[in-house]
Short mmCIF file of C-alpha atoms in Angstrom, two decimals:
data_model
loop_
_atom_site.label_atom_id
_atom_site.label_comp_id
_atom_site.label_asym_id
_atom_site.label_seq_id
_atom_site.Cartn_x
_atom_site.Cartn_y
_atom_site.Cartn_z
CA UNK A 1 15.35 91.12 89.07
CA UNK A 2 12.43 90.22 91.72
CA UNK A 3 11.64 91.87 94.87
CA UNK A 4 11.60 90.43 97.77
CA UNK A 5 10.53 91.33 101.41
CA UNK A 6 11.27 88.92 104.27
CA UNK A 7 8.93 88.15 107.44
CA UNK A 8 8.39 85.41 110.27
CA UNK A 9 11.88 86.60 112.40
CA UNK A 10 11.93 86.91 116.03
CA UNK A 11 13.06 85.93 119.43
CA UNK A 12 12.73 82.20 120.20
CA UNK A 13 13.77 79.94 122.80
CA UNK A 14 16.62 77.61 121.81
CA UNK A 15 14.74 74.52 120.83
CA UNK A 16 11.93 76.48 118.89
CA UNK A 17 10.68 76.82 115.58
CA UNK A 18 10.32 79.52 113.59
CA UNK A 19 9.14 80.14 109.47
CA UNK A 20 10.44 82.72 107.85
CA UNK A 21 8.65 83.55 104.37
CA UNK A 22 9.77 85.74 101.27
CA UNK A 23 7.22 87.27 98.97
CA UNK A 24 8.84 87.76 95.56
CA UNK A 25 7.01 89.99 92.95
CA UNK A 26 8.01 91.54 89.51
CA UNK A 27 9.69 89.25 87.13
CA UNK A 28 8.42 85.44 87.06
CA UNK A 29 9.11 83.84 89.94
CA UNK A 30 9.03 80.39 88.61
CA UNK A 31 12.76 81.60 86.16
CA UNK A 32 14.30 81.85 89.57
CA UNK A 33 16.47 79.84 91.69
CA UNK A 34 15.81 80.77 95.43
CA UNK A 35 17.68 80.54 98.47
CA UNK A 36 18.00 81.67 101.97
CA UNK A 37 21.33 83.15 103.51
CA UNK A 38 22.35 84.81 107.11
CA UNK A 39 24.63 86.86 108.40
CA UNK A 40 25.68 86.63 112.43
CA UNK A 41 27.08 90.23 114.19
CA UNK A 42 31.07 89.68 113.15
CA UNK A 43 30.74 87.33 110.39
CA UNK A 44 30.43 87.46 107.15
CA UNK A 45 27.38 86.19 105.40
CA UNK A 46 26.78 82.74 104.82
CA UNK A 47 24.82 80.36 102.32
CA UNK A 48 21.87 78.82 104.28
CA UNK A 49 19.75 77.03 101.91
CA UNK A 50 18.30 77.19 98.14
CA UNK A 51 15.87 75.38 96.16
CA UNK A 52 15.61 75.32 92.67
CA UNK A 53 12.70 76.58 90.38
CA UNK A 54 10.63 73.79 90.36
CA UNK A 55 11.39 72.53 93.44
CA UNK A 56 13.91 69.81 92.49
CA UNK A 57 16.32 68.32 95.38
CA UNK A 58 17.57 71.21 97.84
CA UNK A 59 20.35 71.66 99.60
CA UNK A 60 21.61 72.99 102.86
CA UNK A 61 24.48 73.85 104.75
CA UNK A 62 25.70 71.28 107.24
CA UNK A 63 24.96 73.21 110.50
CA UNK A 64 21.07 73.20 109.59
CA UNK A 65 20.64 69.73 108.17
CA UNK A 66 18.05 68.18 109.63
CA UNK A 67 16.60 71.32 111.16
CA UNK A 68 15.53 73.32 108.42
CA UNK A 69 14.19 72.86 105.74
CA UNK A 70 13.31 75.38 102.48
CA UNK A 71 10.28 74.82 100.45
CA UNK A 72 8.67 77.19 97.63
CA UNK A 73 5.06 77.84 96.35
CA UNK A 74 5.00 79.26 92.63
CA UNK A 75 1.65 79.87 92.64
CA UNK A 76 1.98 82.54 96.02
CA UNK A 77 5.47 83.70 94.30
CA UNK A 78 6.49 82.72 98.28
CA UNK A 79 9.50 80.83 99.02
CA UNK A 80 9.96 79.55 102.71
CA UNK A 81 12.10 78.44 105.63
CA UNK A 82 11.12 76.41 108.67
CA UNK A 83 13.47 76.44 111.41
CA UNK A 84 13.11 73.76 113.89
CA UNK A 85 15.39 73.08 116.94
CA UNK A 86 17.00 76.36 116.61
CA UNK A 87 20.10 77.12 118.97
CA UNK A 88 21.76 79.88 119.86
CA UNK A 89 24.26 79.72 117.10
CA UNK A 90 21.25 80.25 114.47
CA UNK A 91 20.85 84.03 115.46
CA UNK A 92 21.71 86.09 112.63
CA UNK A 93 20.08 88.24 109.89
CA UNK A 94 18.28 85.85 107.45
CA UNK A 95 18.03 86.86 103.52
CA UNK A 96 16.23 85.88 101.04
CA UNK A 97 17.91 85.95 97.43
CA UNK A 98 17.18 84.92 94.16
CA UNK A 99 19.14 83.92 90.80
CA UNK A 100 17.77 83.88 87.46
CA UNK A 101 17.81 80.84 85.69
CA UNK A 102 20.38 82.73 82.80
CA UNK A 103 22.43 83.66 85.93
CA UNK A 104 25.49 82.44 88.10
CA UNK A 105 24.99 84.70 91.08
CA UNK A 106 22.15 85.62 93.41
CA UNK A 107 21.72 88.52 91.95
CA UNK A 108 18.03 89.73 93.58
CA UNK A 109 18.08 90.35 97.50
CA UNK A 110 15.46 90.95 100.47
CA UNK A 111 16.45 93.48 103.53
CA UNK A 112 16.60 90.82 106.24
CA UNK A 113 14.89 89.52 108.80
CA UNK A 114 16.12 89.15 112.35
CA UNK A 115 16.17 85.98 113.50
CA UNK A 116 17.50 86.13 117.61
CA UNK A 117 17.54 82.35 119.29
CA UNK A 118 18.23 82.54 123.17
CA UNK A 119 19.76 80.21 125.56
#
């Protein structure tokens, strides 16, 4: 597994941006698929975005396309989020999570980062 710590949440204006970043370190970064997930007060958690190792074609949910958009950098073992035009609705606890390429589940996690989007 990797290690990951979150950082870039806040409070934002609806409308705003914000970047969230995830600094991964222990096993090679480059053997894992990333992605970003969040988890609103009274629901359960929910896929946001991933990228895979090399950076091929990502994909998102459908309530942040357009919006957001993930991006990795191999070389700072970093993998990203920018958030633009956030609304209310984005406010939730954003995670980080990784899956090793001989893997089928995320199976490396961050602590979250609170992400809080007012109206």
């Amino acid at each position: 597994q990797v290690q990951l710590v979150e950082s870039g949440g806040g409070l934002v204006q609806a409308g705003g941006s914000l970047r969230l970043s995830c600094a991964a370190s222990g096993r090679a970064f480059s053997n894992y698929h990333m992605a970003w997930f969040r988890q609103a007060p009274g629901k359960e958690r929910e896929f946001v975005a991933a990228i895979s190792r090399y950076s091929g074609i990502p994909n998102y949910v459908d309530a942040v396309k357009g919006r957001f958009t993930i991006s990795r950098d191999n070389a700072k073992t970093t993998v990203y989020l920018q958030m633009n035009s956030l609304k209310p609705e984005d406010t939730a606890v954003y995670y980080c999570a990784g899956r090793s390429v001989a893997s089928t589940d995320y199976d490396s996690w961050g602590q979250g980062t609170q992400v809080t989007v007012s109206s």
